[in-house]
Amino acid sequence: MQKQASVPDTLQQAVLQPSASMPEGTATIRGWDFNDGVDLTGIMNSMLRTGCQASALGQACNEVNRMLSWRLDQEEGNCAPSEAQEGGLQPQDVRCKIFLGYTSNLVSAGVREHIRYLVQHHMVDVLCTSAGGIEEDFIKCMAPTYAGDFNLKGQDLRAQGLNRVGNMLVPNSNYCAFEDWIMPILDTMLLEQQQGTHWTPSKMVHRLGKEINHPDSIYYWAYKNAVPVYCPALTDGSLGDMLYFHTFKNPGLILDIVADIRAMNDEAMKAPPRKTGVIILGGGKASQTSLVTVISMSVCDYEMLLVPSLYAVMQFYNIVDTVKISQHEPVASCDASTNNYC
């Protein structure tokens, strides 16, 4: 009888290594079963168990839900912060203070309506964006942005008086309407400055939100709900062009950016004992400003970062490492176990 050959030890170790037991409670991979219907809440809850980037999205959703569900009365020995006391709020009504930073292309796109919903329904407390994220919102109240194509040639579009933002098209006439609307407001702001008003970029956005008086506008609802909007580079766009043109027609208007730096940092410094959360959509100036403001104040409890590239993630870690080095210790409230990125 022929002797049965045994599997070589090297092969046994490489291929047939016995599996370790998975820790109790480890999630199994299983996607949403559409036989159970089209249920948005169920689909989003299933992301954690779907795998790949879907699991990262599920972690991000959980982090945002933690921000939304926190209340001051959950903390031991809590006491309402002064801003809550002034508003007559009880600890169970004091929410996490949420900072939302986003790029201008999201406002050019249909994400604008999602951001407007958050501001309209008191779901975020502080906004930070770029100049395009301000002006595109107002321009859309005057004329639409159109669907185009990434491959359209700029030279051809220029000859037609069209501007391409990714795969979206903005006619020159939209910017002309914006100029006609904003110039009289700038004239009024200059007059009020001469009477003692001290203008900052955030105060200007607040005023424009009042003047637009349009329910589709993010900044109309920011004005209505007293949500501050910070723009660290307000002149970097069509708004900057309007301010420049205004210096020829009626010079003298001043915007104090240093006062806004102080105001935004104070948003974070004066938040405790409220917890703070930061949601970052995209990279760039607005995102970095939001992160530096909250993290450098050592008061960041929850973070959700949604970025288009690994480079943007590396920027985030560079910011965190810089803050740690400058403080000679880990950032107080930023527990790595609670940070979810996708």
JSON list of N, CA and C in Angstrom, two decimals, residues 144-216:
[
{"chain": "A", "resi": 144, "resn": "PRO", "atom": "N", "xyz": [-29.71, 80.59, -12.45]},
{"chain": "A", "resi": 144, "resn": "PRO", "atom": "CA", "xyz": [-29.28, 79.21, -12.23]},
{"chain": "A", "resi": 144, "resn": "PRO", "atom": "C", "xyz": [-27.87, 78.90, -12.75]},
{"chain": "A", "resi": 145, "resn": "THR", "atom": "N", "xyz": [-27.30, 77.86, -12.17]},
{"chain": "A", "resi": 145, "resn": "THR", "atom": "CA", "xyz": [-26.08, 77.24, -12.70]},
{"chain": "A", "resi": 145, "resn": "THR", "atom": "C", "xyz": [-26.52, 76.03, -13.51]},
{"chain": "A", "resi": 146, "resn": "TYR", "atom": "N", "xyz": [-25.83, 75.78, -14.62]},
{"chain": "A", "resi": 146, "resn": "TYR", "atom": "CA", "xyz": [-26.28, 74.75, -15.56]},
{"chain": "A", "resi": 146, "resn": "TYR", "atom": "C", "xyz": [-25.33, 73.54, -15.56]},
{"chain": "A", "resi": 147, "resn": "ALA", "atom": "N", "xyz": [-25.89, 72.38, -15.91]},
{"chain": "A", "resi": 147, "resn": "ALA", "atom": "CA", "xyz": [-25.08, 71.17, -16.06]},
{"chain": "A", "resi": 147, "resn": "ALA", "atom": "C", "xyz": [-24.28, 71.24, -17.35]},
{"chain": "A", "resi": 148, "resn": "GLY", "atom": "N", "xyz": [-22.99, 70.91, -17.28]},
{"chain": "A", "resi": 148, "resn": "GLY", "atom": "CA", "xyz": [-22.13, 70.92, -18.45]},
{"chain": "A", "resi": 148, "resn": "GLY", "atom": "C", "xyz": [-21.34, 69.64, -18.57]},
{"chain": "A", "resi": 149, "resn": "ASP", "atom": "N", "xyz": [-20.04, 69.76, -18.84]},
{"chain": "A", "resi": 149, "resn": "ASP", "atom": "CA", "xyz": [-19.18, 68.59, -19.00]},
{"chain": "A", "resi": 149, "resn": "ASP", "atom": "C", "xyz": [-17.75, 68.97, -18.65]},
{"chain": "A", "resi": 150, "resn": "PHE", "atom": "N", "xyz": [-17.04, 68.04, -18.03]},
{"chain": "A", "resi": 150, "resn": "PHE", "atom": "CA", "xyz": [-15.66, 68.31, -17.64]},
{"chain": "A", "resi": 150, "resn": "PHE", "atom": "C", "xyz": [-14.77, 68.59, -18.85]},
{"chain": "A", "resi": 151, "resn": "ASN", "atom": "N", "xyz": [-15.13, 68.06, -20.01]},
{"chain": "A", "resi": 151, "resn": "ASN", "atom": "CA", "xyz": [-14.26, 68.12, -21.18]},
{"chain": "A", "resi": 151, "resn": "ASN", "atom": "C", "xyz": [-14.53, 69.33, -22.08]},
{"chain": "A", "resi": 152, "resn": "LEU", "atom": "N", "xyz": [-15.46, 70.19, -21.71]},
{"chain": "A", "resi": 152, "resn": "LEU", "atom": "CA", "xyz": [-15.70, 71.39, -22.50]},
{"chain": "A", "resi": 152, "resn": "LEU", "atom": "C", "xyz": [-14.47, 72.30, -22.46]},
{"chain": "A", "resi": 153, "resn": "LYS", "atom": "N", "xyz": [-14.11, 72.87, -23.60]},
{"chain": "A", "resi": 153, "resn": "LYS", "atom": "CA", "xyz": [-12.90, 73.68, -23.69]},
{"chain": "A", "resi": 153, "resn": "LYS", "atom": "C", "xyz": [-13.16, 75.10, -23.21]},
{"chain": "A", "resi": 154, "resn": "GLY", "atom": "N", "xyz": [-12.26, 75.57, -22.36]},
{"chain": "A", "resi": 154, "resn": "GLY", "atom": "CA", "xyz": [-12.39, 76.90, -21.81]},
{"chain": "A", "resi": 154, "resn": "GLY", "atom": "C", "xyz": [-12.40, 78.00, -22.86]},
{"chain": "A", "resi": 155, "resn": "GLN", "atom": "N", "xyz": [-11.59, 77.83, -23.92]},
{"chain": "A", "resi": 155, "resn": "GLN", "atom": "CA", "xyz": [-11.53, 78.84, -24.96]},
{"chain": "A", "resi": 155, "resn": "GLN", "atom": "C", "xyz": [-12.88, 78.99, -25.67]},
{"chain": "A", "resi": 156, "resn": "ASP", "atom": "N", "xyz": [-13.52, 77.85, -25.95]},
{"chain": "A", "resi": 156, "resn": "ASP", "atom": "CA", "xyz": [-14.83, 77.89, -26.60]},
{"chain": "A", "resi": 156, "resn": "ASP", "atom": "C", "xyz": [-15.88, 78.50, -25.69]},
{"chain": "A", "resi": 157, "resn": "LEU", "atom": "N", "xyz": [-15.83, 78.13, -24.42]},
{"chain": "A", "resi": 157, "resn": "LEU", "atom": "CA", "xyz": [-16.81, 78.65, -23.47]},
{"chain": "A", "resi": 157, "resn": "LEU", "atom": "C", "xyz": [-16.63, 80.16, -23.28]},
{"chain": "A", "resi": 158, "resn": "ARG", "atom": "N", "xyz": [-15.38, 80.59, -23.24]},
{"chain": "A", "resi": 158, "resn": "ARG", "atom": "CA", "xyz": [-15.10, 82.01, -23.04]},
{"chain": "A", "resi": 158, "resn": "ARG", "atom": "C", "xyz": [-15.73, 82.85, -24.15]},
{"chain": "A", "resi": 159, "resn": "ALA", "atom": "N", "xyz": [-15.65, 82.33, -25.37]},
{"chain": "A", "resi": 159, "resn": "ALA", "atom": "CA", "xyz": [-16.22, 83.04, -26.52]},
{"chain": "A", "resi": 159, "resn": "ALA", "atom": "C", "xyz": [-17.73, 83.14, -26.42]},
{"chain": "A", "resi": 160, "resn": "GLN", "atom": "N", "xyz": [-18.34, 82.24, -25.64]},
{"chain": "A", "resi": 160, "resn": "GLN", "atom": "CA", "xyz": [-19.80, 82.25, -25.47]},
{"chain": "A", "resi": 160, "resn": "GLN", "atom": "C", "xyz": [-20.22, 82.95, -24.17]},
{"chain": "A", "resi": 161, "resn": "GLY", "atom": "N", "xyz": [-19.24, 83.50, -23.44]},
{"chain": "A", "resi": 161, "resn": "GLY", "atom": "CA", "xyz": [-19.59, 84.16, -22.18]},
{"chain": "A", "resi": 161, "resn": "GLY", "atom": "C", "xyz": [-20.00, 83.19, -21.09]},
{"chain": "A", "resi": 162, "resn": "LEU", "atom": "N", "xyz": [-19.38, 81.99, -21.10]},
{"chain": "A", "resi": 162, "resn": "LEU", "atom": "CA", "xyz": [-19.70, 80.97, -20.11]},
{"chain": "A", "resi": 162, "resn": "LEU", "atom": "C", "xyz": [-18.46, 80.62, -19.30]},
{"chain": "A", "resi": 163, "resn": "ASN", "atom": "N", "xyz": [-18.66, 80.25, -18.05]},
{"chain": "A", "resi": 163, "resn": "ASN", "atom": "CA", "xyz": [-17.57, 79.86, -17.15]},
{"chain": "A", "resi": 163, "resn": "ASN", "atom": "C", "xyz": [-17.82, 78.44, -16.67]},
{"chain": "A", "resi": 164, "resn": "ARG", "atom": "N", "xyz": [-16.76, 77.63, -16.66]},
{"chain": "A", "resi": 164, "resn": "ARG", "atom": "CA", "xyz": [-16.91, 76.23, -16.24]},
{"chain": "A", "resi": 164, "resn": "ARG", "atom": "C", "xyz": [-16.39, 76.03, -14.83]},
{"chain": "A", "resi": 165, "resn": "VAL", "atom": "N", "xyz": [-17.22, 75.45, -13.99]},
{"chain": "A", "resi": 165, "resn": "VAL", "atom": "CA", "xyz": [-16.83, 75.03, -12.64]},
{"chain": "A", "resi": 165, "resn": "VAL", "atom": "C", "xyz": [-16.95, 73.51, -12.61]},
{"chain": "A", "resi": 166, "resn": "GLY", "atom": "N", "xyz": [-15.86, 72.81, -12.87]},
{"chain": "A", "resi": 166, "resn": "GLY", "atom": "CA", "xyz": [-15.94, 71.36, -13.00]},
{"chain": "A", "resi": 166, "resn": "GLY", "atom": "C", "xyz": [-16.78, 71.00, -14.21]},
{"chain": "A", "resi": 167, "resn": "ASN", "atom": "N", "xyz": [-17.91, 70.34, -13.97]},
{"chain": "A", "resi": 167, "resn": "ASN", "atom": "CA", "xyz": [-18.83, 70.03, -15.07]},
{"chain": "A", "resi": 167, "resn": "ASN", "atom": "C", "xyz": [-20.11, 70.86, -14.96]},
{"chain": "A", "resi": 168, "resn": "MET", "atom": "N", "xyz": [-19.97, 72.06, -14.40]},
{"chain": "A", "resi": 168, "resn": "MET", "atom": "CA", "xyz": [-21.09, 72.99, -14.27]},
{"chain": "A", "resi": 168, "resn": "MET", "atom": "C", "xyz": [-20.77, 74.30, -15.00]},
{"chain": "A", "resi": 169, "resn": "LEU", "atom": "N", "xyz": [-21.78, 74.96, -15.52]},
{"chain": "A", "resi": 169, "resn": "LEU", "atom": "CA", "xyz": [-21.59, 76.16, -16.31]},
{"chain": "A", "resi": 169, "resn": "LEU", "atom": "C", "xyz": [-22.30, 77.34, -15.66]},
{"chain": "A", "resi": 170, "resn": "VAL", "atom": "N", "xyz": [-21.58, 78.47, -15.56]},
{"chain": "A", "resi": 170, "resn": "VAL", "atom": "CA", "xyz": [-22.13, 79.70, -14.99]},
{"chain": "A", "resi": 170, "resn": "VAL", "atom": "C", "xyz": [-22.00, 80.80, -16.04]},
{"chain": "A", "resi": 171, "resn": "PRO", "atom": "N", "xyz": [-23.10, 81.33, -16.57]},
{"chain": "A", "resi": 171, "resn": "PRO", "atom": "CA", "xyz": [-23.04, 82.42, -17.55]},
{"chain": "A", "resi": 171, "resn": "PRO", "atom": "C", "xyz": [-22.46, 83.69, -16.94]},
{"chain": "A", "resi": 172, "resn": "ASN", "atom": "N", "xyz": [-21.78, 84.49, -17.76]},
{"chain": "A", "resi": 172, "resn": "ASN", "atom": "CA", "xyz": [-21.27, 85.78, -17.31]},
{"chain": "A", "resi": 172, "resn": "ASN", "atom": "C", "xyz": [-22.38, 86.67, -16.78]},
{"chain": "A", "resi": 173, "resn": "SER", "atom": "N", "xyz": [-23.57, 86.53, -17.36]},
{"chain": "A", "resi": 173, "resn": "SER", "atom": "CA", "xyz": [-24.70, 87.37, -16.95]},
{"chain": "A", "resi": 173, "resn": "SER", "atom": "C", "xyz": [-25.05, 87.16, -15.48]},
{"chain": "A", "resi": 174, "resn": "ASN", "atom": "N", "xyz": [-24.73, 85.98, -14.94]},
{"chain": "A", "resi": 174, "resn": "ASN", "atom": "CA", "xyz": [-24.99, 85.74, -13.51]},
{"chain": "A", "resi": 174, "resn": "ASN", "atom": "C", "xyz": [-24.14, 86.67, -12.65]},
{"chain": "A", "resi": 175, "resn": "TYR", "atom": "N", "xyz": [-22.89, 86.84, -13.05]},
{"chain": "A", "resi": 175, "resn": "TYR", "atom": "CA", "xyz": [-21.99, 87.70, -12.28]},
{"chain": "A", "resi": 175, "resn": "TYR", "atom": "C", "xyz": [-22.36, 89.17, -12.46]},
{"chain": "A", "resi": 176, "resn": "CYS", "atom": "N", "xyz": [-22.89, 89.53, -13.63]},
{"chain": "A", "resi": 176, "resn": "CYS", "atom": "CA", "xyz": [-23.36, 90.90, -13.85]},
{"chain": "A", "resi": 176, "resn": "CYS", "atom": "C", "xyz": [-24.53, 91.21, -12.93]},
{"chain": "A", "resi": 177, "resn": "ALA", "atom": "N", "xyz": [-25.44, 90.23, -12.78]},
{"chain": "A", "resi": 177, "resn": "ALA", "atom": "CA", "xyz": [-26.58, 90.40, -11.87]},
{"chain": "A", "resi": 177, "resn": "ALA", "atom": "C", "xyz": [-26.09, 90.54, -10.43]},
{"chain": "A", "resi": 178, "resn": "PHE", "atom": "N", "xyz": [-25.06, 89.77, -10.09]},
{"chain": "A", "resi": 178, "resn": "PHE", "atom": "CA", "xyz": [-24.47, 89.84, -8.75]},
{"chain": "A", "resi": 178, "resn": "PHE", "atom": "C", "xyz": [-23.90, 91.23, -8.49]},
{"chain": "A", "resi": 179, "resn": "GLU", "atom": "N", "xyz": [-23.20, 91.78, -9.48]},
{"chain": "A", "resi": 179, "resn": "GLU", "atom": "CA", "xyz": [-22.63, 93.12, -9.33]},
{"chain": "A", "resi": 179, "resn": "GLU", "atom": "C", "xyz": [-23.72, 94.17, -9.15]},
{"chain": "A", "resi": 180, "resn": "ASP", "atom": "N", "xyz": [-24.77, 94.08, -9.95]},
{"chain": "A", "resi": 180, "resn": "ASP", "atom": "CA", "xyz": [-25.87, 95.05, -9.84]},
{"chain": "A", "resi": 180, "resn": "ASP", "atom": "C", "xyz": [-26.52, 94.99, -8.46]},
{"chain": "A", "resi": 181, "resn": "TRP", "atom": "N", "xyz": [-26.57, 93.80, -7.88]},
{"chain": "A", "resi": 181, "resn": "TRP", "atom": "CA", "xyz": [-27.20, 93.63, -6.57]},
{"chain": "A", "resi": 181, "resn": "TRP", "atom": "C", "xyz": [-26.31, 94.12, -5.44]},
{"chain": "A", "resi": 182, "resn": "ILE", "atom": "N", "xyz": [-25.00, 93.81, -5.51]},
{"chain": "A", "resi": 182, "resn": "ILE", "atom": "CA", "xyz": [-24.15, 94.04, -4.34]},
{"chain": "A", "resi": 182, "resn": "ILE", "atom": "C", "xyz": [-23.62, 95.47, -4.25]},
{"chain": "A", "resi": 183, "resn": "MET", "atom": "N", "xyz": [-23.46, 96.17, -5.37]},
{"chain": "A", "resi": 183, "resn": "MET", "atom": "CA", "xyz": [-22.84, 97.50, -5.32]},
{"chain": "A", "resi": 183, "resn": "MET", "atom": "C", "xyz": [-23.62, 98.48, -4.45]},
{"chain": "A", "resi": 184, "resn": "PRO", "atom": "N", "xyz": [-24.94, 98.57, -4.56]},
{"chain": "A", "resi": 184, "resn": "PRO", "atom": "CA", "xyz": [-25.67, 99.47, -3.65]},
{"chain": "A", "resi": 184, "resn": "PRO", "atom": "C", "xyz": [-25.52, 99.08, -2.18]},
{"chain": "A", "resi": 185, "resn": "ILE", "atom": "N", "xyz": [-25.39, 97.78, -1.91]},
{"chain": "A", "resi": 185, "resn": "ILE", "atom": "CA", "xyz": [-25.20, 97.33, -0.53]},
{"chain": "A", "resi": 185, "resn": "ILE", "atom": "C", "xyz": [-23.85, 97.80, -0.01]},
{"chain": "A", "resi": 186, "resn": "LEU", "atom": "N", "xyz": [-22.82, 97.71, -0.85]},
{"chain": "A", "resi": 186, "resn": "LEU", "atom": "CA", "xyz": [-21.49, 98.18, -0.45]},
{"chain": "A", "resi": 186, "resn": "LEU", "atom": "C", "xyz": [-21.52, 99.69, -0.19]},
{"chain": "A", "resi": 187, "resn": "ASP", "atom": "N", "xyz": [-22.27, 100.42, -1.00]},
{"chain": "A", "resi": 187, "resn": "ASP", "atom": "CA", "xyz": [-22.41, 101.86, -0.77]},
{"chain": "A", "resi": 187, "resn": "ASP", "atom": "C", "xyz": [-23.01, 102.12, 0.61]},
{"chain": "A", "resi": 188, "resn": "THR", "atom": "N", "xyz": [-24.05, 101.36, 0.95]},
{"chain": "A", "resi": 188, "resn": "THR", "atom": "CA", "xyz": [-24.71, 101.54, 2.25]},
{"chain": "A", "resi": 188, "resn": "THR", "atom": "C", "xyz": [-23.78, 101.15, 3.39]},
{"chain": "A", "resi": 189, "resn": "MET", "atom": "N", "xyz": [-23.02, 100.07, 3.19]},
{"chain": "A", "resi": 189, "resn": "MET", "atom": "CA", "xyz": [-22.06, 99.65, 4.22]},
{"chain": "A", "resi": 189, "resn": "MET", "atom": "C", "xyz": [-21.00, 100.72, 4.47]},
{"chain": "A", "resi": 190, "resn": "LEU", "atom": "N", "xyz": [-20.53, 101.36, 3.42]},
{"chain": "A", "resi": 190, "resn": "LEU", "atom": "CA", "xyz": [-19.55, 102.43, 3.57]},
{"chain": "A", "resi": 190, "resn": "LEU", "atom": "C", "xyz": [-20.15, 103.59, 4.36]},
{"chain": "A", "resi": 191, "resn": "LEU", "atom": "N", "xyz": [-21.39, 103.94, 4.04]},
{"chain": "A", "resi": 191, "resn": "LEU", "atom": "CA", "xyz": [-22.06, 105.02, 4.77]},
{"chain": "A", "resi": 191, "resn": "LEU", "atom": "C", "xyz": [-22.18, 104.67, 6.24]},
{"chain": "A", "resi": 192, "resn": "GLU", "atom": "N", "xyz": [-22.55, 103.43, 6.56]},
{"chain": "A", "resi": 192, "resn": "GLU", "atom": "CA", "xyz": [-22.69, 103.00, 7.95]},
{"chain": "A", "resi": 192, "resn": "GLU", "atom": "C", "xyz": [-21.32, 102.96, 8.64]},
{"chain": "A", "resi": 193, "resn": "GLN", "atom": "N", "xyz": [-20.27, 102.62, 7.89]},
{"chain": "A", "resi": 193, "resn": "GLN", "atom": "CA", "xyz": [-18.92, 102.65, 8.44]},
{"chain": "A", "resi": 193, "resn": "GLN", "atom": "C", "xyz": [-18.55, 104.07, 8.86]},
{"chain": "A", "resi": 194, "resn": "GLN", "atom": "N", "xyz": [-18.88, 105.04, 8.04]},
{"chain": "A", "resi": 194, "resn": "GLN", "atom": "CA", "xyz": [-18.59, 106.44, 8.35]},
{"chain": "A", "resi": 194, "resn": "GLN", "atom": "C", "xyz": [-19.36, 106.91, 9.57]},
{"chain": "A", "resi": 195, "resn": "GLN", "atom": "N", "xyz": [-20.44, 106.17, 9.90]},
{"chain": "A", "resi": 195, "resn": "GLN", "atom": "CA", "xyz": [-21.24, 106.50, 11.08]},
{"chain": "A", "resi": 195, "resn": "GLN", "atom": "C", "xyz": [-20.85, 105.66, 12.29]},
{"chain": "A", "resi": 196, "resn": "GLY", "atom": "N", "xyz": [-19.81, 104.83, 12.13]},
{"chain": "A", "resi": 196, "resn": "GLY", "atom": "CA", "xyz": [-19.28, 104.11, 13.29]},
{"chain": "A", "resi": 196, "resn": "GLY", "atom": "C", "xyz": [-19.31, 102.59, 13.22]},
{"chain": "A", "resi": 197, "resn": "THR", "atom": "N", "xyz": [-19.93, 101.98, 12.20]},
{"chain": "A", "resi": 197, "resn": "THR", "atom": "CA", "xyz": [-19.97, 100.53, 12.10]},
{"chain": "A", "resi": 197, "resn": "THR", "atom": "C", "xyz": [-18.58, 99.98, 11.76]},
{"chain": "A", "resi": 198, "resn": "HIS", "atom": "N", "xyz": [-18.19, 98.92, 12.47]},
{"chain": "A", "resi": 198, "resn": "HIS", "atom": "CA", "xyz": [-16.88, 98.28, 12.25]},
{"chain": "A", "resi": 198, "resn": "HIS", "atom": "C", "xyz": [-17.13, 96.97, 11.50]},
{"chain": "A", "resi": 199, "resn": "TRP", "atom": "N", "xyz": [-16.81, 96.95, 10.20]},
{"chain": "A", "resi": 199, "resn": "TRP", "atom": "CA", "xyz": [-17.14, 95.80, 9.37]},
{"chain": "A", "resi": 199, "resn": "TRP", "atom": "C", "xyz": [-16.04, 94.74, 9.40]},
{"chain": "A", "resi": 200, "resn": "THR", "atom": "N", "xyz": [-16.48, 93.49, 9.48]},
{"chain": "A", "resi": 200, "resn": "THR", "atom": "CA", "xyz": [-15.59, 92.33, 9.35]},
{"chain": "A", "resi": 200, "resn": "THR", "atom": "C", "xyz": [-16.17, 91.45, 8.24]},
{"chain": "A", "resi": 201, "resn": "PRO", "atom": "N", "xyz": [-15.40, 90.49, 7.71]},
{"chain": "A", "resi": 201, "resn": "PRO", "atom": "CA", "xyz": [-15.98, 89.59, 6.71]},
{"chain": "A", "resi": 201, "resn": "PRO", "atom": "C", "xyz": [-17.24, 88.88, 7.19]},
{"chain": "A", "resi": 202, "resn": "SER", "atom": "N", "xyz": [-17.24, 88.43, 8.45]},
{"chain": "A", "resi": 202, "resn": "SER", "atom": "CA", "xyz": [-18.43, 87.71, 8.95]},
{"chain": "A", "resi": 202, "resn": "SER", "atom": "C", "xyz": [-19.63, 88.64, 9.07]},
{"chain": "A", "resi": 203, "resn": "LYS", "atom": "N", "xyz": [-19.40, 89.90, 9.47]},
{"chain": "A", "resi": 203, "resn": "LYS", "atom": "CA", "xyz": [-20.50, 90.87, 9.54]},
{"chain": "A", "resi": 203, "resn": "LYS", "atom": "C", "xyz": [-21.03, 91.18, 8.15]},
{"chain": "A", "resi": 204, "resn": "MET", "atom": "N", "xyz": [-20.13, 91.20, 7.17]},
{"chain": "A", "resi": 204, "resn": "MET", "atom": "CA", "xyz": [-20.55, 91.46, 5.79]},
{"chain": "A", "resi": 204, "resn": "MET", "atom": "C", "xyz": [-21.43, 90.32, 5.27]},
{"chain": "A", "resi": 205, "resn": "VAL", "atom": "N", "xyz": [-21.03, 89.08, 5.54]},
{"chain": "A", "resi": 205, "resn": "VAL", "atom": "CA", "xyz": [-21.85, 87.94, 5.11]},
{"chain": "A", "resi": 205, "resn": "VAL", "atom": "C", "xyz": [-23.21, 87.97, 5.80]},
{"chain": "A", "resi": 206, "resn": "HIS", "atom": "N", "xyz": [-23.20, 88.31, 7.07]},
{"chain": "A", "resi": 206, "resn": "HIS", "atom": "CA", "xyz": [-24.46, 88.43, 7.83]},
{"chain": "A", "resi": 206, "resn": "HIS", "atom": "C", "xyz": [-25.38, 89.46, 7.16]},
{"chain": "A", "resi": 207, "resn": "ARG", "atom": "N", "xyz": [-24.80, 90.60, 6.77]},
{"chain": "A", "resi": 207, "resn": "ARG", "atom": "CA", "xyz": [-25.59, 91.66, 6.13]},
{"chain": "A", "resi": 207, "resn": "ARG", "atom": "C", "xyz": [-26.11, 91.21, 4.76]},
{"chain": "A", "resi": 208, "resn": "LEU", "atom": "N", "xyz": [-25.27, 90.53, 3.99]},
{"chain": "A", "resi": 208, "resn": "LEU", "atom": "CA", "xyz": [-25.69, 90.06, 2.68]},
{"chain": "A", "resi": 208, "resn": "LEU", "atom": "C", "xyz": [-26.79, 89.00, 2.80]},
{"chain": "A", "resi": 209, "resn": "GLY", "atom": "N", "xyz": [-26.71, 88.17, 3.85]},
{"chain": "A", "resi": 209, "resn": "GLY", "atom": "CA", "xyz": [-27.76, 87.18, 4.10]},
{"chain": "A", "resi": 209, "resn": "GLY", "atom": "C", "xyz": [-29.08, 87.85, 4.39]},
{"chain": "A", "resi": 210, "resn": "LYS", "atom": "N", "xyz": [-29.03, 88.97, 5.10]},
{"chain": "A", "resi": 210, "resn": "LYS", "atom": "CA", "xyz": [-30.25, 89.74, 5.36]},
{"chain": "A", "resi": 210, "resn": "LYS", "atom": "C", "xyz": [-30.80, 90.34, 4.07]},
{"chain": "A", "resi": 211, "resn": "GLU", "atom": "N", "xyz": [-29.90, 90.90, 3.26]},
{"chain": "A", "resi": 211, "resn": "GLU", "atom": "CA", "xyz": [-30.32, 91.60, 2.05]},
{"chain": "A", "resi": 211, "resn": "GLU", "atom": "C", "xyz": [-30.86, 90.66, 0.97]},
{"chain": "A", "resi": 212, "resn": "ILE", "atom": "N", "xyz": [-30.31, 89.44, 0.90]},
{"chain": "A", "resi": 212, "resn": "ILE", "atom": "CA", "xyz": [-30.76, 88.53, -0.16]},
{"chain": "A", "resi": 212, "resn": "ILE", "atom": "C", "xyz": [-32.20, 88.10, 0.08]},
{"chain": "A", "resi": 213, "resn": "ASN", "atom": "N", "xyz": [-32.58, 87.91, 1.35]},
{"chain": "A", "resi": 213, "resn": "ASN", "atom": "CA", "xyz": [-33.98, 87.64, 1.72]},
{"chain": "A", "resi": 213, "resn": "ASN", "atom": "C", "xyz": [-34.60, 86.56, 0.84]},
{"chain": "A", "resi": 214, "resn": "HIS", "atom": "N", "xyz": [-33.89, 85.44, 0.71]},
{"chain": "A", "resi": 214, "resn": "HIS", "atom": "CA", "xyz": [-34.34, 84.37, -0.19]},
{"chain": "A", "resi": 214, "resn": "HIS", "atom": "C", "xyz": [-34.23, 83.03, 0.55]},
{"chain": "A", "resi": 215, "resn": "PRO", "atom": "N", "xyz": [-35.31, 82.26, 0.63]},
{"chain": "A", "resi": 215, "resn": "PRO", "atom": "CA", "xyz": [-35.28, 81.01, 1.43]},
{"chain": "A", "resi": 215, "resn": "PRO", "atom": "C", "xyz": [-34.39, 79.92, 0.85]},
{"chain": "A", "resi": 216, "resn": "ASP", "atom": "N", "xyz": [-33.91, 80.06, -0.39]},
{"chain": "A", "resi": 216, "resn": "ASP", "atom": "CA", "xyz": [-32.98, 79.07, -0.94]},
{"chain": "A", "resi": 216, "resn": "ASP", "atom": "C", "xyz": [-31.55, 79.31, -0.48]}
]
